[in-house]
C-alpha positions in Angstrom: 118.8 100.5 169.0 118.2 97.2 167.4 114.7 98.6 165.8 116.6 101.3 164.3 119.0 99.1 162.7 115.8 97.4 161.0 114.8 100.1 160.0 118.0 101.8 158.2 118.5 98.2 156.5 114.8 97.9 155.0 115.4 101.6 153.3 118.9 100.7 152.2 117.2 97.4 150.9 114.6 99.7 149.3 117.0 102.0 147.7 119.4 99.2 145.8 116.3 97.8 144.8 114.6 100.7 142.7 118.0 101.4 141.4 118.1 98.1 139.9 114.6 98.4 138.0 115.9 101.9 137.1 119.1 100.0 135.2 117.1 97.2 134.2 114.9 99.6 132.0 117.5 102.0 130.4 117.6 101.6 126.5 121.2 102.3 125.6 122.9 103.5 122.1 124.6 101.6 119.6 126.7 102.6 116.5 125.3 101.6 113.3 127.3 98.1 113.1 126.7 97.1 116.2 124.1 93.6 117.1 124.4 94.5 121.2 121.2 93.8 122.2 119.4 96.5 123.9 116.9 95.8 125.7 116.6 93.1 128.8 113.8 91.0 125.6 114.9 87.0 126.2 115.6 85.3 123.1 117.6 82.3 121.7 121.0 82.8 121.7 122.3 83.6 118.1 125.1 82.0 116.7 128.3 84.3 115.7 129.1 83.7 112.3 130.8 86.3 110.3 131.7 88.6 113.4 128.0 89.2 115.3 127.6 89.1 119.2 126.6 85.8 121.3 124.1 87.8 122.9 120.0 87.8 122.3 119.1 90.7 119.7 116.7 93.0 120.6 113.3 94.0 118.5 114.9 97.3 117.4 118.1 98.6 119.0 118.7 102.3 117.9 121.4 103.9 116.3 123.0 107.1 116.6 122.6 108.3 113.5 119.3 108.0 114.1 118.8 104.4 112.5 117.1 101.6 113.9 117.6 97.7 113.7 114.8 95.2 112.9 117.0 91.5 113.1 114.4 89.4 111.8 115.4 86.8 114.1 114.2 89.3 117.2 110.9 88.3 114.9 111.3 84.8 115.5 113.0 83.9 112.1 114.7 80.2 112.5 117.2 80.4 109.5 118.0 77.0 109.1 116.8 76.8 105.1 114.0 74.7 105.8 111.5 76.4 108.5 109.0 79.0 106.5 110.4 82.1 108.4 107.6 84.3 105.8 105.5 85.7 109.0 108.5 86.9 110.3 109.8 88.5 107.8 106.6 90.6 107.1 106.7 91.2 111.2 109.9 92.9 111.0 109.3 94.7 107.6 106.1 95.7 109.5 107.2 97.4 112.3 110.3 98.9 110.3 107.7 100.8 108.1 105.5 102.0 111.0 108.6 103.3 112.6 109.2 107.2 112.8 113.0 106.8 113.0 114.9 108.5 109.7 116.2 105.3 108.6 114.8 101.4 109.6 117.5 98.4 108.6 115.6 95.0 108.4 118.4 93.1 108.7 118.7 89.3 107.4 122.1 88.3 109.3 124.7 86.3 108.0 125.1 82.6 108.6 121.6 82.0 108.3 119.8 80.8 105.5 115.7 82.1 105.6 113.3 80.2 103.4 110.6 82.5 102.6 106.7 81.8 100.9 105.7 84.2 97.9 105.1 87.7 100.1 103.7 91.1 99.3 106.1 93.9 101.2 103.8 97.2 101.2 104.0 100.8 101.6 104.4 103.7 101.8 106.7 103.6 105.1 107.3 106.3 107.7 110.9 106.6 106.9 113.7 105.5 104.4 113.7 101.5 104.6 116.6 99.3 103.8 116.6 95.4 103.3 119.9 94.4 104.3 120.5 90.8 103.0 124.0 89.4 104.6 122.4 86.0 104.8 121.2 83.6 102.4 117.3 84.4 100.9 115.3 81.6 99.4 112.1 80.3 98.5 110.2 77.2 98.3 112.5 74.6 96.1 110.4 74.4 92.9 106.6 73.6 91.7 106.3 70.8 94.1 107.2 72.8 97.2 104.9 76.3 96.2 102.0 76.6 98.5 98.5 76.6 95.9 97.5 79.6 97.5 100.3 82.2 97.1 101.0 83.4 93.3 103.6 81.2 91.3 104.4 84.6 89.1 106.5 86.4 91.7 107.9 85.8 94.9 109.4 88.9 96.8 107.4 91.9 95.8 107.9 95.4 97.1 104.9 97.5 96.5 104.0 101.9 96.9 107.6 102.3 98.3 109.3 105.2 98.4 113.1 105.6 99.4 114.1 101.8 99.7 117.5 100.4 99.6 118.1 96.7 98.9 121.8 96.1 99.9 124.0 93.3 101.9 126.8 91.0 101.6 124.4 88.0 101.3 123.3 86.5 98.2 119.4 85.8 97.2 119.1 82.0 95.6 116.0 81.6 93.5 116.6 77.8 93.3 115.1 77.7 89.6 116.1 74.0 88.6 112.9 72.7 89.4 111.2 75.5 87.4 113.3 75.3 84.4 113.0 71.9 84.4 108.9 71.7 83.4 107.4 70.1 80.6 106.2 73.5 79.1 109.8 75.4 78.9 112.0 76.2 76.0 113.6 72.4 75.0 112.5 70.0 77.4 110.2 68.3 75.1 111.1 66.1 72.5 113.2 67.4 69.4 113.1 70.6 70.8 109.1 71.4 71.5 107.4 72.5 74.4 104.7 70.5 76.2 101.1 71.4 77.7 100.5 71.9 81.2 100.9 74.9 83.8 104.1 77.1 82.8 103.9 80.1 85.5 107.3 81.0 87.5 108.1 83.2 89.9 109.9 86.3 89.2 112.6 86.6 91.8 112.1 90.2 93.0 109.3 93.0 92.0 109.1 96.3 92.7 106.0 97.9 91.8 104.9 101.2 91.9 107.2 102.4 93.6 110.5 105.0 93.5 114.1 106.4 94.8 115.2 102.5 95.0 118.6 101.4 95.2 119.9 98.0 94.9 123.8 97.7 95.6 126.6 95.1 96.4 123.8 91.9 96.3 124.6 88.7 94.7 121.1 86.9 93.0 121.4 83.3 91.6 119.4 81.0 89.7 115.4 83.0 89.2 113.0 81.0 88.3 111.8 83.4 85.8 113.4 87.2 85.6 115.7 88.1 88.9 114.8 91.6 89.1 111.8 93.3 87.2 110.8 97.6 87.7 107.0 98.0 87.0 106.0 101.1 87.3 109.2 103.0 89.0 110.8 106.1 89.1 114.2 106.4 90.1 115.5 103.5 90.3 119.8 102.8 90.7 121.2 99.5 90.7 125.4 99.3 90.8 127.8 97.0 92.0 125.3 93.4 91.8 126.1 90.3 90.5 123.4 88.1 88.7 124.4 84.3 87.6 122.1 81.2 86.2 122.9 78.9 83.5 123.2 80.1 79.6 120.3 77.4 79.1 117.4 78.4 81.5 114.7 79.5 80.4 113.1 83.4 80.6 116.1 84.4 83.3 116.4 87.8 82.4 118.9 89.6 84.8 116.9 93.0 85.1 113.4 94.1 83.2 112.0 97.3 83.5 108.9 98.3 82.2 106.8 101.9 82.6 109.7 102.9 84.4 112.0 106.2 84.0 115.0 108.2 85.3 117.1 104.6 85.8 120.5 104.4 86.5 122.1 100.5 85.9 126.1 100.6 86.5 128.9 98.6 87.6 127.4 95.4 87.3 127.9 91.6 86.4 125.5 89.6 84.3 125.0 86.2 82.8 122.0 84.3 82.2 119.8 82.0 79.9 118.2 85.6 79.1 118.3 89.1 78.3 121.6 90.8 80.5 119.0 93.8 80.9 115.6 94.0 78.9 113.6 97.6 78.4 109.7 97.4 77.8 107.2 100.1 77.0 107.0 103.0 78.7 110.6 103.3 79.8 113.0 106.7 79.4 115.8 108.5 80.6 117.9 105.0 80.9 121.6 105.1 81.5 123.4 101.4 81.9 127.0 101.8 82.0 130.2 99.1 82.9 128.3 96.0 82.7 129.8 92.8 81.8 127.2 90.9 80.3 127.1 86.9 79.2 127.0 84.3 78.3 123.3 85.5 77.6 121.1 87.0 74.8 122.3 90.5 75.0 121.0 93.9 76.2 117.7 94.4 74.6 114.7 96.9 74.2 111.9 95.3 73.7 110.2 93.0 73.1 107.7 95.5 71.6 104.3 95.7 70.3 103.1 92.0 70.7 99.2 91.9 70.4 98.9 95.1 68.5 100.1 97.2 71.3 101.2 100.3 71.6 105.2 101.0 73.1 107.2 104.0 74.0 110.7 103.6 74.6 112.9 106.8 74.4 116.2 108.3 75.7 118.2 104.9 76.4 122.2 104.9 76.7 124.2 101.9 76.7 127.8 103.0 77.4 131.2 101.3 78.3 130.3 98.0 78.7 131.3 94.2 77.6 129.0 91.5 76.1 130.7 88.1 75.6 129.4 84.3 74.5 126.2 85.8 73.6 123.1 85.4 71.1 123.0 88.7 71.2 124.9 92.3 72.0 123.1 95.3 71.5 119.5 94.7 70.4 116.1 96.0 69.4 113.4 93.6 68.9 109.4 94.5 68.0 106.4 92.7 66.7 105.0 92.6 63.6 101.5 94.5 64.1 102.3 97.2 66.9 102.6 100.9 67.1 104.1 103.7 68.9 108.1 104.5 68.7 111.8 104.0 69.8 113.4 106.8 69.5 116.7 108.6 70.8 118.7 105.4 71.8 122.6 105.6 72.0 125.1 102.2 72.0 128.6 103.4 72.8 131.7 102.1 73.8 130.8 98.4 73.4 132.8 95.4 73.4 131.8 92.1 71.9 133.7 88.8 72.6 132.3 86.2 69.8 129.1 87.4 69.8 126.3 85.6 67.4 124.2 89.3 66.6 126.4 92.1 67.9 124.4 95.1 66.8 120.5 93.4 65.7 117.2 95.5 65.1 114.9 92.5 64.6 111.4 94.2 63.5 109.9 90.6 62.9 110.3 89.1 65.9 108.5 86.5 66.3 108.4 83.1 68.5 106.7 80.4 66.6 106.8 79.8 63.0 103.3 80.9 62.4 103.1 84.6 63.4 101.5 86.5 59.8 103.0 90.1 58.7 101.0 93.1 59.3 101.1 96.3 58.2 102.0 98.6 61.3 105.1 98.5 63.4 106.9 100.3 66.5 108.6 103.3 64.9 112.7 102.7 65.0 114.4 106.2 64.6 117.2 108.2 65.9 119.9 105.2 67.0 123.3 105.5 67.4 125.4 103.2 66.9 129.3 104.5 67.9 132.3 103.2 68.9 131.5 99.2 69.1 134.3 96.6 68.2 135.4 93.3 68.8 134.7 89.6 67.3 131.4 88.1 66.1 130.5 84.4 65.8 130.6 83.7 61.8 127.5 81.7 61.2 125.4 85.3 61.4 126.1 88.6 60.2 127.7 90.9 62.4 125.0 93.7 61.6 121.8 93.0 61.1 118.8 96.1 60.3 116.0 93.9 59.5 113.2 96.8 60.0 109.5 96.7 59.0 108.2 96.6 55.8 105.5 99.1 56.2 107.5 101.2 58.6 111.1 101.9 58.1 113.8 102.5 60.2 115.5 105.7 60.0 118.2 107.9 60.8 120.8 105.1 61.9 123.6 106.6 62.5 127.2 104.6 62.5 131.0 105.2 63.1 134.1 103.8 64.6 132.3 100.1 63.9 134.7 97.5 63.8 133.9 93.4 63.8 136.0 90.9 63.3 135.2 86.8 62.8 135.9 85.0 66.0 137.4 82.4 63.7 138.8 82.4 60.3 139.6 85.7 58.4 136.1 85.9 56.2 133.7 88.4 57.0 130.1 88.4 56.8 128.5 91.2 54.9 125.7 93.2 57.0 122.5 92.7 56.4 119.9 95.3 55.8 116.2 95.6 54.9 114.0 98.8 54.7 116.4 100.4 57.1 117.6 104.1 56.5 121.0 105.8 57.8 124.5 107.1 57.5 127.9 105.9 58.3 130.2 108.9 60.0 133.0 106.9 59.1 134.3 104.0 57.6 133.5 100.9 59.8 134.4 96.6 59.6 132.5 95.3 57.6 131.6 97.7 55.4 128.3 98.4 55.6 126.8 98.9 51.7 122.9 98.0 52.4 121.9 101.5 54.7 119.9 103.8 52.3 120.9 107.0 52.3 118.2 109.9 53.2 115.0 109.6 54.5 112.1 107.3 53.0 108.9 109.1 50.9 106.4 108.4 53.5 106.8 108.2 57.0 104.3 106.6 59.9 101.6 108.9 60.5 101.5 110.8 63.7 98.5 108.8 65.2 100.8 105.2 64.9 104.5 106.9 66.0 103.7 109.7 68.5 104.2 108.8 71.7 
């Protein structure tokens, strides 16, 4: 009797015992908010700012809407701002791109702060990717601190993507002082003057050859250079970001896109030492709409054509927006010596607050006192201008056409224009050269200078087609 009793306990011993594994090994559900780890990995605890569980994350806990989770402190990310946490970052965006699941989160959790070196994020993934940034996202602080082996012209660059999301409540901190700050930028040598040495900087984020992006709801501080540039892209929507540095650093353009088309820029914040948004060659089928832009140098298209190059630019809005405390509003700005065209470009619905150029086409734009004039030019034709009131700073002229001598402007087209002096109750009178147009209706100023018509001789085909 006694033997059998040794028996029945050893199997009942048995049994509890393979159940246990069994449990041990299950990989359980989670909704798509949820940090519950998921899998029996042992990790560090993490901390629990901002709402997020006590317990160990897993490598990739999935979701039911078919979603998965890379924390890239599963990766072994520290997050304490000073720890390079770059090899885990590119571990996590690794195994998020591999993955076969519909939609892979690398997730950069709040209450951490995750220094990272200059990095190369590649495609093409297996699935839709999103960065989710709900922490804080630096990199090395200046010059001093960049390693001599990574590039010092870009730091986070996101390469052959396709169907990428950039999103989160965290904010991205370029820390550009140290940049800015060189010998060799704009006024930091005496009276004014710029100094030798090595000028590179890191633009803040890249995307490069890539398409369907979205960037929503981030905040982006202080670039070294530009915080967001498009090379390249198709499809690109940014709405609902807010982009700060200080009106005096240098090269800070908020967003630059350049041989890039069907772009969507809305609902957005901007002021920098820079360009709100900038347009290069190759760009069409842009739409920026409700964007409060300044202090800055305005929303530009170009620069254009330096070297003797070639630019497109074609189909641009700019709609329903504020510029305030700028250099700039609304302006196009080419080279002396370049070809190709700008055509089809719309301003509408703009409001200026004491703005030094509120509507500028500058066809001599130059940045040193030396540049010679040249006999070809991008072709300006086919802007609108409708709809654009509010106050200009009174040492410049409210409107300025200053277009080639060679290659006119034409077919400006103005109404419902009204400017007022920030201060005082004299107005400046526009200022035109070589430009060609009409006014729809009456607009303040009055602008005298446009010639009516079209010129005698227009830009062959071989300079303007593009």
């Amino acid at each position: 009797m006694r033997h059998s009793q040794y028996i029945l306990a050893f199997f009942f011993t048995l049994i509890l015992t393979t159940q246990a594994r069994h449990h041990h090994h299950t990989k359980h559900k989670h909704s798509s908010h949820s940090n519950t780890p998921s899998s029996g990995i042992s990790m560090p605890p993490v901390a629990a700012p901002g709402g997020y569980d006590n317990e160990a994350p897993s490598p990739s806990p999935s979701d039911d809407d078919g979603s998965e989770i890379f924390n890239v402190r599963t990766f072994g990310a520290i997050g304490d701002g000073i720890a390079d946490d770059t090899k885990s970052f590119k571990m996590a965006w690794d195994s998020a791109c591999q993955s076969d699941s519909a939609i892979n989160i690398v997730l950069v959790p709040r209450g951490f702060s995750f220094m990272v070196q200059s990095t190369i994020f590649t495609g093409p993934c297996q699935g839709g990717l999103v960065l989710k940034v709900d922490g804080t996202l630096m990199p090395p602080d200046g010059p001093e601190s960049w390693p001599n082996n990574t590039s010092r012209r870009q730091w986070l660059v996101f390469y052959r993507i396709n169907n990428m999301s950039l999103q989160g409540s965290g904010v991205i901190d370029g820390r550009g002082q140290n940049w800015w700050d060189l010998p060799c930028k704009p006024h930091k040598g005496p009276n004014g003057t710029t100094l030798p040495g090595p000028c590179d900087s890191p633009v803040a984020l890249r995307f490069f050859m890539s398409s369907n992006l979205s960037v929503q709801g981030l905040r982006i501080k202080n670039s070294p250079q530009f915080h967001f540039r498009f090379d390249g892209c198709k499809s690109v929507r940014v709405d609902s970001i807010f982009i700060t540095s200080p009106a005096l650093s240098p090269n800070t353009d908020g967003i630059h896109i350049e041989n890039t088309n069907d772009v969507r820029i809305y609902n957005s914040v901007i002021s920098n030492g820079d360009d709100c948004v900038s347009i290069g060659t190759g760009c069409y089928d842009v739409d920026i709409k409700n964007i409060t832009c300044g202090p800055s140098h305005g929303i530009s298209i170009g620069s254009l054509g330096n070297h003797n190059s070639r630019a497109c630019v074609s189909n641009i809005t700019v709609r329903e927006s504020t510029i305030k405390g700028s250099d700039n509003g609304v302006r196009i700005k080419t080279w002396q010596g370049g070809s190709g065209s700008v055509s089809k470009v719309t301003f509408s619905k703009i409001h200026m607050e004491s703005v030094r150029n509120p509507i500028i086409i500058d066809q001599f734009y130059c940045l040193s006192k030396d540049c010679s004039n040249k006999s070809s030019a991008v072709f300006v034709s086919d802007i609108v201008y409708s709809n654009i009131k509010g106050t200009y700073d009174i040492r410049h002229p409210p409107m300025r056409f200053a277009c080639s001598d060679s290659v006119p402007c034409t077919n400006l087209t103005l109404s419902d224009i009204e400017l007022l002096p920030a201060q005082g109750d004299l107005f400046n009178d526009p200022f035109c050269w070589n430009a060609y147009g009409n006014l729809e209706t009456l607009t303040i100023p009055p602008v005298s200078c446009l010639i009516e018509g079209l010129p005698q001789s227009l830009p062959g085909n071989d300079l303007s087609r593009c």
